[in-house]
Amino acid sequence: MTPTRTTLENLTFDNGFTQKLPCDPETANTRHQVTRACYSRVNPTPGKAPKLVAFSREAARLLDLEENTCQSDLFTQIFTGNMLLKGMDPFAMCYGGHQFGSWAGQLGDGRAINLGEILNQRNTRWMLQLKGAGPTPYSRTADGLAVLRSSIREFLCSEAMFHLGVPTTRALSLTLTGEKVERDMLYDGHLRLEPGAVVCRISPSFTRFGNFQILAARRENDLLKSLMDYTIETDFPHLVPLSQDSYALWFREVCEKTMTMVIHWMRVGFVHGVMNTDNMSILGLTIDYGPYGWLEDYTPDWTPNTTDAAGRRYAFKNQPQIALWNLGQLANAILPVVGHPEPLQEALDNTMTFFHKGQDDMMAKKLGFKQFEPATDRALTTELLGILESAETDYTLFFRGLSLLEISKKPSENQLPAFIKKAFYDPHQITPAYVNRLNAWMKTYGKRLGQDQVSHEEKKKQMNRVNPNYILRNYLAQTAIEKAEKNDFSGIWELLDVMRTPYDEQPDRKVFSAKRPEWARHKPGCSMLSCSS
Ligand code: AMP
Ligand code: MG
């Protein structure tokens, strides 16, 4: 049977969240504390002159929408928040969260408005959410809007992460509202009017750890149970029928999904930048692309977020521990419904074991081994990361280049292979002692590879499936942003296309795999980002 052609008008809505969970009785769109409810109904604010910037054809396909539909005026109107389709039931979610380790009380969708849930032709559920379409009851002191630069970053990175194989929410579209939005990008007193933009994100669910936390903090245990039951029934259907044991099984799964996501981040060199509990998806998806960044030189202590520069709470190397801490907060929140702390504690105890095993397996894959052999590989990986840290070395280029190493060829004693030299940022750091150390490591590494008895070609193929050739380098996104602010969106489309096949060699796009140029070393937007968006 050929599926019926899906147009915007015949999308099938099935709004479980608003139908099954309690709504804020206050209907006015005013900032307020929302108690005894999981969400508030609120309409998007129409933009003055909506204009399409870009869309993702792969995300559109998840909704059974074809490319020409995405190019229609109706599409632009809907996904900027200017029109609603029959069946949409717009709302903003109530959640709280720990920000930088401290409880912040009610946060909520301050500039996100869910339009409704779609069931596609394969019966998969997708929540549509506009980010930047105006204020909601949760907007606190802010305006509910988003600017073009941060929206480009969210749009491109969501799709790049998907193609890299990292669990993530998706981005359907990016539009301009035609309004100007005032922002102080570096928080240094320099206000600037920037183009307002809206991203339509899609995800099976946008529920965060903080949705449970706010109900627990208010001791609304009946609602807490309703939200837990709803989440399990909707997003973890294999745990149904529900019993008292289901909650611990569910929590264990959330722990594993969260850690799996973080291991992928460590594999591709992604730093989220704001791992507050309100930015942690219950599905273990990367969510809320704000001041994120990609490791260029391997610096485990690096954070892209200027707000975090002093504490480095969310630095690259801290992400697993922070994920665990956040899971601990989720455990505290759901405890009143689970009843006993023991199964939650047990799941938390197992989480770091799960992480370490996953991290080892991931490193083994990055190095081209069949599997991680602790006896040899622990020392080998530790020494390698020490070497990478000792001279500024591009994380992505190094691992990608390493696949070219042929163990049958004898390395030259005091020269490094060209593919590794390409990864260095500062040739002055490459001292004879450094060359000796790296050569010694490569000798041991070559011997270890030999044990696996896999052909060079086969090993190379396997390594190139986990070590990307292309990542959304900070300066590349910034270059596309600067062009787009001058009304040229070609850089966005081009990056979207490059990131479609990040593990391939794209011969005419070698420049996108090059290391960060020197001009971008300290440039705002390239090496430092603020939360201002
Ligand atoms: P974030 O740090 O982006 O995760 O945001 C933390 C909280 O602030 C969330 O509740 C957001 O919805 C809210 N927020 C961030 N930016 C804005 C904005 N421009 N307008 C309204 N609320 C915002
Ligand atoms: Mg957020």
Coordinates of C-alpha atoms and ligand atoms in Angstrom, one line a residue:
M1 CA 0.0 0.0 0.0
T2 CA 1.4 3.4 -0.9
P3 CA 1.0 5.8 2.0
T4 CA -1.3 8.8 1.4
R5 CA 0.5 12.0 0.6
T6 CA 1.0 14.0 3.7
T7 CA 0.4 17.7 3.4
L8 CA 0.5 20.2 6.3
E9 CA -3.3 20.2 6.5
N10 CA -3.6 16.4 6.9
L11 CA -1.0 15.9 9.6
T12 CA -2.4 13.6 12.3
F13 CA -2.3 15.1 15.8
D14 CA -2.5 13.1 18.9
N15 CA -1.9 15.4 21.8
G16 CA -1.3 13.1 24.7
F17 CA 0.6 15.5 27.0
T18 CA -2.2 18.1 27.1
Q19 CA -5.0 15.5 27.1
K20 CA -3.7 13.4 29.9
L21 CA -1.9 15.8 32.2
P22 CA -3.3 18.7 34.3
C23 CA -3.3 22.2 32.8
D24 CA -2.6 25.5 34.5
P25 CA -6.1 27.0 35.3
E26 CA -4.7 30.5 34.7
T27 CA -5.4 31.2 31.1
A28 CA -3.8 34.7 30.8
N29 CA -0.3 34.7 29.3
T30 CA 1.3 36.4 32.3
R31 CA 4.4 35.4 34.2
H32 CA 3.4 33.4 37.2
Q33 CA 4.2 30.4 39.4
V34 CA 2.2 27.5 38.0
T35 CA 1.2 25.1 40.7
R36 CA -0.8 21.8 40.5
A37 CA -0.2 21.6 36.7
C38 CA 2.3 20.3 34.2
Y39 CA 1.8 23.0 31.6
S40 CA 0.1 26.2 30.5
R41 CA -1.8 26.7 27.3
V42 CA -0.3 29.6 25.3
N43 CA -0.2 30.7 21.7
P44 CA 2.9 31.7 19.8
T45 CA 3.3 35.4 19.1
P46 CA 3.1 36.0 15.3
G47 CA 6.2 37.6 13.7
K48 CA 6.0 40.7 11.5
A49 CA 7.5 39.2 8.3
P50 CA 8.2 35.4 8.5
K51 CA 10.9 34.2 6.2
L52 CA 12.3 30.8 5.6
V53 CA 16.1 30.5 6.2
A54 CA 16.6 26.7 6.1
F55 CA 14.9 23.4 6.7
S56 CA 16.1 19.8 7.2
R57 CA 14.7 17.4 4.7
E58 CA 15.6 14.4 6.9
A59 CA 13.6 15.9 9.8
A60 CA 10.7 16.7 7.5
R61 CA 10.7 13.1 6.3
L62 CA 10.1 12.1 9.9
L63 CA 6.8 14.0 9.7
D64 CA 6.2 12.5 6.2
L65 CA 6.6 16.0 4.7
E66 CA 8.3 16.5 1.3
E67 CA 10.7 19.2 0.4
N68 CA 8.3 21.2 -1.7
T69 CA 6.0 21.4 1.3
C70 CA 8.8 22.8 3.3
Q71 CA 9.3 25.5 0.7
S72 CA 5.7 26.6 0.8
D73 CA 4.6 29.9 2.4
L74 CA 2.2 27.9 4.7
F75 CA 5.2 26.0 6.2
T76 CA 7.0 29.3 6.9
Q77 CA 3.9 30.8 8.5
I78 CA 3.2 27.8 10.7
F79 CA 6.7 27.2 11.9
T80 CA 7.3 30.9 12.7
G81 CA 4.2 30.8 14.9
N82 CA 1.9 32.9 12.7
M83 CA -0.7 30.2 12.0
L84 CA -2.0 27.2 13.7
L85 CA -3.2 24.0 12.0
K86 CA -6.4 22.2 13.0
G87 CA -5.4 19.7 15.8
M88 CA -2.6 21.8 17.3
D89 CA -2.9 22.6 21.0
P90 CA -0.1 24.9 21.9
F91 CA 1.4 24.9 25.4
A92 CA 4.5 25.6 27.5
M93 CA 5.8 23.1 30.0
C94 CA 6.4 23.7 33.7
Y95 CA 9.7 22.6 35.0
G96 CA 12.4 23.5 37.5
G97 CA 16.0 22.7 37.7
H98 CA 19.4 22.9 39.3
Q99 CA 21.5 25.5 37.5
F100 CA 25.2 25.3 38.1
G101 CA 24.5 23.0 41.1
S102 CA 21.9 25.2 42.9
W103 CA 18.2 24.7 42.9
A104 CA 16.6 27.5 40.9
G105 CA 12.9 26.8 41.4
Q106 CA 10.4 27.2 38.6
L107 CA 12.0 27.7 35.1
G108 CA 9.8 26.2 32.4
D109 CA 9.5 26.8 28.7
G110 CA 10.3 30.5 28.8
R111 CA 10.7 30.7 25.0
A112 CA 9.5 27.3 23.8
I113 CA 6.0 26.6 22.7
N114 CA 4.9 23.1 21.9
L115 CA 2.5 23.0 19.0
G116 CA 1.3 19.5 19.3
E117 CA 2.2 15.8 18.8
I118 CA 2.2 14.2 15.5
L119 CA 1.7 10.5 14.7
N120 CA 3.5 9.8 11.5
Q121 CA 2.6 7.1 9.0
R122 CA 4.8 4.6 10.9
N123 CA 2.9 5.5 14.0
T124 CA 5.9 7.3 15.6
R125 CA 5.2 10.2 17.8
W126 CA 6.9 13.6 17.3
M127 CA 6.3 16.7 19.4
L128 CA 6.7 19.9 17.4
Q129 CA 8.2 22.8 19.4
L130 CA 8.9 26.4 18.4
K131 CA 11.8 28.0 20.1
G132 CA 11.8 31.8 20.1
A133 CA 8.1 32.4 19.3
G134 CA 7.2 34.7 22.1
P135 CA 6.7 34.9 25.9
T136 CA 5.0 32.3 28.0
P137 CA 4.0 32.2 31.7
Y138 CA 7.6 30.9 32.3
S139 CA 9.5 33.7 30.6
R140 CA 10.4 35.3 34.0
T141 CA 12.3 38.6 33.2
A142 CA 13.1 37.7 29.6
D143 CA 11.4 38.2 26.3
G144 CA 10.6 34.7 25.0
L145 CA 12.6 35.4 21.8
A146 CA 15.7 34.0 20.1
V147 CA 18.2 35.6 17.8
L148 CA 19.5 34.4 14.5
R149 CA 23.0 33.5 15.5
S150 CA 21.9 31.1 18.4
S151 CA 19.1 29.7 16.3
I152 CA 21.5 28.8 13.4
R153 CA 23.7 27.1 16.0
E154 CA 20.8 25.1 17.4
F155 CA 19.5 24.2 13.9
L156 CA 22.8 23.1 12.5
C157 CA 24.1 21.2 15.5
S158 CA 20.8 19.2 16.1
E159 CA 21.1 17.8 12.6
A160 CA 24.9 17.4 12.7
M161 CA 24.6 15.4 15.9
F162 CA 22.0 13.2 14.3
H163 CA 24.2 12.4 11.4
L164 CA 27.1 11.8 13.7
G165 CA 25.0 9.1 15.4
V166 CA 24.6 11.0 18.7
P167 CA 21.2 10.9 20.4
T168 CA 19.6 14.3 19.9
T169 CA 16.4 16.3 19.5
R170 CA 16.0 17.3 15.8
A171 CA 15.5 20.5 14.0
L172 CA 12.9 20.9 11.3
S173 CA 13.2 24.5 10.3
L174 CA 14.8 27.9 10.9
T175 CA 12.9 31.0 10.0
L176 CA 13.3 34.7 10.6
T177 CA 10.4 36.5 12.4
G178 CA 11.1 39.9 10.7
E179 CA 11.4 41.5 14.2
K180 CA 14.6 42.8 15.9
V181 CA 15.6 41.5 19.2
E182 CA 17.9 43.3 21.7
R183 CA 20.8 41.3 23.1
D184 CA 24.1 41.9 24.9
M185 CA 26.1 39.1 23.4
L186 CA 29.1 39.2 25.7
Y187 CA 27.3 40.6 28.7
D188 CA 29.6 43.7 28.6
G189 CA 27.0 46.4 28.3
H190 CA 27.0 46.5 24.5
L191 CA 23.4 46.1 23.5
R192 CA 22.8 45.3 19.8
L193 CA 19.6 44.7 17.8
E194 CA 19.8 41.4 16.2
P195 CA 17.4 39.5 13.8
G196 CA 14.8 37.5 15.6
A197 CA 14.5 33.8 14.6
V198 CA 12.5 30.7 15.4
V199 CA 13.7 27.1 15.3
C200 CA 11.1 24.3 15.1
R201 CA 12.5 21.4 17.1
I202 CA 11.1 18.0 17.0
S203 CA 11.5 15.1 19.5
P204 CA 9.4 12.2 20.7
S205 CA 9.2 14.2 24.0
F206 CA 10.8 17.3 25.4
T207 CA 10.3 16.2 29.1
R208 CA 13.4 17.0 31.2
F209 CA 14.6 15.9 34.6
G210 CA 13.4 19.3 35.8
N211 CA 9.7 18.5 34.9
F212 CA 9.8 15.8 37.7
Q213 CA 11.9 18.0 40.0
I214 CA 9.5 20.9 40.2
L215 CA 6.6 18.6 41.2
A216 CA 8.7 16.9 43.9
A217 CA 9.9 20.3 45.2
R218 CA 6.2 21.4 45.5
R219 CA 5.3 18.0 47.1
E220 CA 2.7 17.5 44.4
N221 CA 3.3 13.8 44.7
D222 CA 0.0 12.8 42.9
L223 CA 1.0 14.9 39.9
L224 CA 4.6 13.5 40.1
K225 CA 3.1 10.0 39.8
S226 CA 0.9 11.0 36.9
L227 CA 3.8 12.5 35.0
M228 CA 6.0 9.4 35.7
D229 CA 3.2 7.1 34.6
Y230 CA 2.5 9.1 31.5
T231 CA 6.2 9.2 30.5
I232 CA 6.6 5.5 31.0
E233 CA 3.4 4.6 29.1
T234 CA 4.2 7.0 26.2
D235 CA 8.0 6.8 25.9
F236 CA 9.0 3.5 27.6
P237 CA 6.0 1.3 26.5
H238 CA 8.1 -1.9 26.9
L239 CA 7.8 -1.3 30.7
V240 CA 4.0 -1.4 30.6
P241 CA 1.9 -2.8 32.4
L242 CA 3.0 -0.6 35.2
S243 CA 3.8 -2.0 38.7
Q244 CA 5.7 -0.6 41.6
D245 CA 8.8 -2.2 40.2
S246 CA 8.5 -0.4 36.9
Y247 CA 9.8 2.9 38.3
A248 CA 13.2 1.5 39.2
L249 CA 13.5 -0.3 35.9
W250 CA 12.6 3.0 34.2
F251 CA 15.2 5.0 36.2
R252 CA 17.9 2.4 35.3
E253 CA 17.1 2.9 31.7
V254 CA 17.2 6.7 32.0
C255 CA 20.7 6.3 33.6
E256 CA 21.9 4.1 30.8
K257 CA 20.5 6.3 28.0
T258 CA 22.0 9.4 29.6
M259 CA 25.4 7.9 29.9
T260 CA 25.2 6.5 26.4
M261 CA 24.6 10.0 25.2
V262 CA 27.6 11.4 27.2
I263 CA 29.9 8.6 25.8
H264 CA 29.0 9.8 22.3
W265 CA 29.8 13.3 23.3
M266 CA 33.2 12.2 24.5
R267 CA 33.7 10.3 21.3
V268 CA 33.1 13.2 18.9
G269 CA 34.5 15.9 21.2
F270 CA 31.2 17.7 22.0
V271 CA 30.9 19.9 25.1
H272 CA 27.3 20.8 26.0
G273 CA 28.2 23.8 28.1
V274 CA 25.1 24.0 30.3
M275 CA 24.3 20.6 31.8
N276 CA 21.7 22.0 34.2
T277 CA 19.0 19.5 35.2
D278 CA 16.5 21.5 33.2
N279 CA 18.6 20.8 30.1
M280 CA 18.6 17.0 30.6
S281 CA 16.2 15.0 28.5
I282 CA 14.4 12.1 30.1
L283 CA 15.0 10.2 26.8
G284 CA 18.8 10.7 27.0
L285 CA 18.8 13.1 24.0
T286 CA 21.1 16.0 23.6
I287 CA 18.8 19.0 24.1
D288 CA 19.0 22.8 24.3
Y289 CA 22.0 23.8 22.1
G290 CA 23.2 27.0 23.7
P291 CA 26.8 27.8 24.5
Y292 CA 28.0 24.4 23.3
G293 CA 31.3 23.8 21.6
W294 CA 33.5 21.3 19.9
L295 CA 36.9 20.4 21.2
E296 CA 39.6 21.6 18.8
D297 CA 42.8 20.9 20.6
Y298 CA 42.4 18.2 23.1
T299 CA 42.0 20.1 26.4
P300 CA 39.9 18.1 28.8
D301 CA 39.4 21.1 31.0
W302 CA 37.9 23.2 28.2
T303 CA 34.4 24.8 28.4
P304 CA 33.0 26.9 25.6
N305 CA 30.6 28.7 28.1
T306 CA 32.0 32.0 29.3
T307 CA 29.6 31.9 32.3
D308 CA 31.3 28.7 33.3
A309 CA 34.9 29.9 32.7
A310 CA 35.7 30.3 36.4
G311 CA 34.2 27.1 37.8
R312 CA 34.5 24.8 34.7
R313 CA 31.7 22.7 36.1
Y314 CA 30.6 21.8 32.5
A315 CA 34.1 21.3 31.0
F316 CA 34.6 18.4 28.6
K317 CA 36.1 16.0 31.1
N318 CA 33.5 16.6 33.7
Q319 CA 30.5 15.7 31.6
P320 CA 30.1 12.1 32.9
Q321 CA 30.3 13.1 36.5
I322 CA 27.9 15.9 36.0
A323 CA 25.5 13.6 34.2
L324 CA 25.7 11.3 37.3
W325 CA 25.1 14.2 39.6
N326 CA 22.0 15.2 37.6
L327 CA 20.7 11.6 37.7
G328 CA 21.1 11.8 41.5
Q329 CA 18.8 14.8 41.5
L330 CA 16.3 13.0 39.3
A331 CA 16.5 10.1 41.8
N332 CA 15.7 12.4 44.7
A333 CA 12.8 13.8 42.8
I334 CA 11.1 10.5 42.0
L335 CA 11.8 8.9 45.4
P336 CA 8.4 9.8 46.8
V337 CA 6.7 7.7 44.1
V338 CA 9.3 4.9 44.1
G339 CA 9.0 4.5 47.8
H340 CA 12.5 3.1 48.6
P341 CA 15.9 4.6 47.9
E342 CA 17.7 1.3 47.5
P343 CA 16.8 0.5 43.8
L344 CA 17.6 4.1 42.8
Q345 CA 20.9 4.0 44.7
E346 CA 21.7 0.7 43.1
A347 CA 21.0 2.1 39.6
L348 CA 23.2 5.1 40.4
D349 CA 26.0 2.9 41.6
N350 CA 25.9 0.9 38.4
T351 CA 25.9 4.0 36.2
M352 CA 29.6 4.8 36.6
T353 CA 30.4 1.1 35.9
F354 CA 28.2 1.3 32.8
F355 CA 30.0 4.5 31.8
H356 CA 33.5 3.2 32.3
K357 CA 32.7 0.1 30.3
G358 CA 31.1 2.2 27.6
Q359 CA 34.0 4.6 27.5
D360 CA 36.5 1.8 27.2
D361 CA 34.6 0.2 24.3
M362 CA 34.4 3.6 22.7
M363 CA 38.1 4.2 23.0
A364 CA 38.8 0.7 21.7
K365 CA 36.7 1.5 18.6
K366 CA 38.4 4.9 18.1
L367 CA 41.8 3.1 18.1
G368 CA 40.6 0.4 15.8
F369 CA 40.7 -2.6 18.2
K370 CA 38.3 -5.4 18.1
Q371 CA 37.6 -4.9 21.8
F372 CA 39.1 -3.3 24.8
E373 CA 41.7 -5.4 26.5
P374 CA 42.3 -3.9 29.9
A375 CA 45.7 -5.5 30.4
T376 CA 47.2 -3.5 27.5
D377 CA 44.7 -0.9 26.5
R378 CA 44.3 0.9 29.8
A379 CA 47.9 2.1 29.8
L380 CA 47.8 2.7 26.0
T381 CA 44.8 5.1 26.1
T382 CA 46.0 6.9 29.2
E383 CA 49.4 7.5 27.6
L384 CA 47.9 8.7 24.4
L385 CA 45.5 11.2 26.0
G386 CA 48.5 12.4 28.0
I387 CA 50.5 12.9 24.8
L388 CA 47.6 14.7 23.1
E389 CA 47.2 17.0 26.1
S390 CA 50.9 17.9 26.2
A391 CA 50.9 19.7 22.8
E392 CA 47.9 21.4 21.2
T393 CA 46.6 18.6 19.1
D394 CA 43.3 18.6 17.2
Y395 CA 41.2 15.8 18.7
T396 CA 39.2 15.1 15.5
L397 CA 42.1 15.3 13.0
F398 CA 44.4 13.1 15.2
F399 CA 42.0 10.2 15.5
R400 CA 40.9 10.5 11.8
G401 CA 44.5 10.5 10.8
L402 CA 45.5 7.7 13.0
S403 CA 43.5 5.3 10.8
L404 CA 46.2 5.8 8.1
L405 CA 48.9 4.3 10.3
E406 CA 50.1 1.1 8.6
I407 CA 51.7 -1.3 11.1
S408 CA 53.5 -3.1 8.3
K409 CA 55.5 0.0 7.5
K410 CA 58.4 0.8 9.8
P411 CA 58.0 4.3 11.4
S412 CA 61.0 6.6 10.9
E413 CA 62.8 7.3 14.2
N414 CA 62.7 11.0 14.5
Q415 CA 60.0 12.1 12.1
L416 CA 56.2 12.0 12.6
P417 CA 53.8 10.9 9.9
A418 CA 52.3 13.8 7.9
F419 CA 48.7 12.9 8.9
I420 CA 49.6 13.5 12.6
K421 CA 51.6 16.7 11.9
K422 CA 48.4 18.1 10.4
A423 CA 46.7 17.9 13.8
F424 CA 49.2 20.2 15.6
Y425 CA 48.3 23.8 16.3
D426 CA 51.7 25.0 17.5
P427 CA 54.8 23.4 15.8
H428 CA 57.1 24.9 18.5
Q429 CA 55.6 22.4 21.0
I430 CA 56.8 19.5 18.9
T431 CA 60.2 19.0 20.6
P432 CA 62.5 15.9 20.1
A433 CA 61.3 14.6 23.4
Y434 CA 57.7 14.9 22.3
V435 CA 58.5 13.1 19.0
N436 CA 60.2 10.3 20.9
R437 CA 57.3 9.9 23.2
L438 CA 54.7 9.8 20.4
N439 CA 56.9 7.4 18.4
A440 CA 57.2 5.1 21.4
W441 CA 53.5 5.1 21.8
M442 CA 52.9 4.4 18.1
K443 CA 55.3 1.4 18.3
T444 CA 53.3 -0.1 21.2
Y445 CA 50.1 0.8 19.5
G446 CA 51.2 -0.9 16.3
K447 CA 52.1 -4.1 18.2
R448 CA 48.7 -4.1 19.8
L449 CA 47.0 -3.7 16.5
G450 CA 48.9 -6.6 15.2
Q451 CA 47.4 -8.9 17.8
D452 CA 43.9 -8.4 16.4
Q453 CA 45.0 -9.7 13.0
V454 CA 42.7 -7.4 11.1
S455 CA 43.8 -6.1 7.7
H456 CA 44.8 -2.4 7.5
E457 CA 41.9 -1.6 5.1
E458 CA 39.3 -3.3 7.4
K459 CA 40.7 -1.5 10.5
K460 CA 40.8 1.8 8.7
K461 CA 37.2 1.4 7.6
Q462 CA 36.1 0.6 11.1
M463 CA 37.9 3.5 12.6
N464 CA 36.5 5.9 10.1
R465 CA 33.0 4.9 11.1
V466 CA 33.5 6.3 14.7
N467 CA 36.1 9.0 14.1
P468 CA 34.4 11.8 12.2
N469 CA 36.1 13.6 9.4
Y470 CA 33.8 16.6 9.8
I471 CA 32.4 18.1 13.0
L472 CA 30.5 21.4 13.3
R473 CA 33.7 23.3 14.2
N474 CA 32.9 26.4 16.2
Y475 CA 34.4 28.8 13.6
L476 CA 32.6 27.1 10.7
A477 CA 29.2 27.8 12.4
Q478 CA 30.3 31.4 13.2
T479 CA 31.3 31.9 9.5
A480 CA 27.9 30.8 8.4
I481 CA 26.3 33.1 11.0
E482 CA 28.2 36.1 9.8
K483 CA 27.1 35.5 6.2
A484 CA 23.5 34.9 7.3
E485 CA 23.4 38.2 9.2
K486 CA 24.1 39.8 5.8
N487 CA 21.2 37.9 4.3
D488 CA 23.2 35.2 2.6
F489 CA 22.0 31.8 3.9
S490 CA 24.2 29.7 1.6
G491 CA 26.7 28.9 4.4
I492 CA 23.9 27.3 6.5
W493 CA 22.8 25.1 3.6
E494 CA 26.4 24.1 2.8
L495 CA 27.2 23.2 6.4
L496 CA 24.0 21.2 6.7
D497 CA 25.0 19.3 3.6
V498 CA 28.6 18.8 4.8
M499 CA 27.3 17.4 8.1
R500 CA 25.0 14.9 6.3
T501 CA 27.9 12.5 5.8
P502 CA 30.4 13.4 8.5
Y503 CA 32.3 10.1 8.3
D504 CA 33.0 10.3 4.5
E505 CA 35.8 12.0 2.6
Q506 CA 34.2 14.8 0.6
P507 CA 36.9 15.6 -1.8
D508 CA 35.6 19.0 -2.8
R509 CA 35.0 20.0 0.8
K510 CA 38.4 19.3 2.4
V511 CA 38.4 22.9 3.8
F512 CA 35.6 22.0 6.2
S513 CA 37.7 19.3 7.8
A514 CA 40.7 21.6 8.4
K515 CA 41.7 22.6 11.9
R516 CA 40.7 25.9 13.4
P517 CA 42.5 28.9 11.8
E518 CA 44.5 31.1 14.1
W519 CA 42.1 34.1 13.6
A520 CA 39.4 32.1 15.4
R521 CA 41.5 31.2 18.5
H522 CA 40.1 33.9 20.7
K523 CA 37.2 35.2 18.6
P524 CA 33.8 35.4 20.3
G525 CA 31.4 32.9 18.8
C526 CA 34.4 30.7 17.9
S527 CA 36.1 30.0 21.2
M528 CA 33.9 31.6 23.7
L529 CA 30.2 31.8 23.9
S530 CA 27.8 33.3 26.4
C531 CA 24.3 32.2 27.3
S532 CA 23.0 35.3 25.7
S533 CA 20.8 34.0 22.8
Ligands
AMP1 P1 18.7 27.9 29.3 O1 19.8 28.3 30.1 O2 18.7 28.3 27.9 O3 18.4 26.4 29.5 O4 17.4 28.6 30.0 C1 17.0 28.5 31.3 C2 15.6 29.0 31.5 O5 15.5 30.4 31.0 C3 14.6 28.2 30.8 O6 13.4 28.2 31.6 C4 14.4 29.0 29.5 O7 13.1 28.8 28.9 C5 14.5 30.4 30.0 N1 14.9 31.4 29.0 C6 16.1 31.5 28.3 N2 16.1 32.4 27.4 C7 14.9 33.0 27.5 C8 14.3 34.1 26.8 N3 14.9 34.8 25.9 N4 13.0 34.4 27.1 C9 12.4 33.7 28.0 N5 12.9 32.7 28.7 C10 14.2 32.4 28.5
MG2 MG 17.2 25.1 28.7

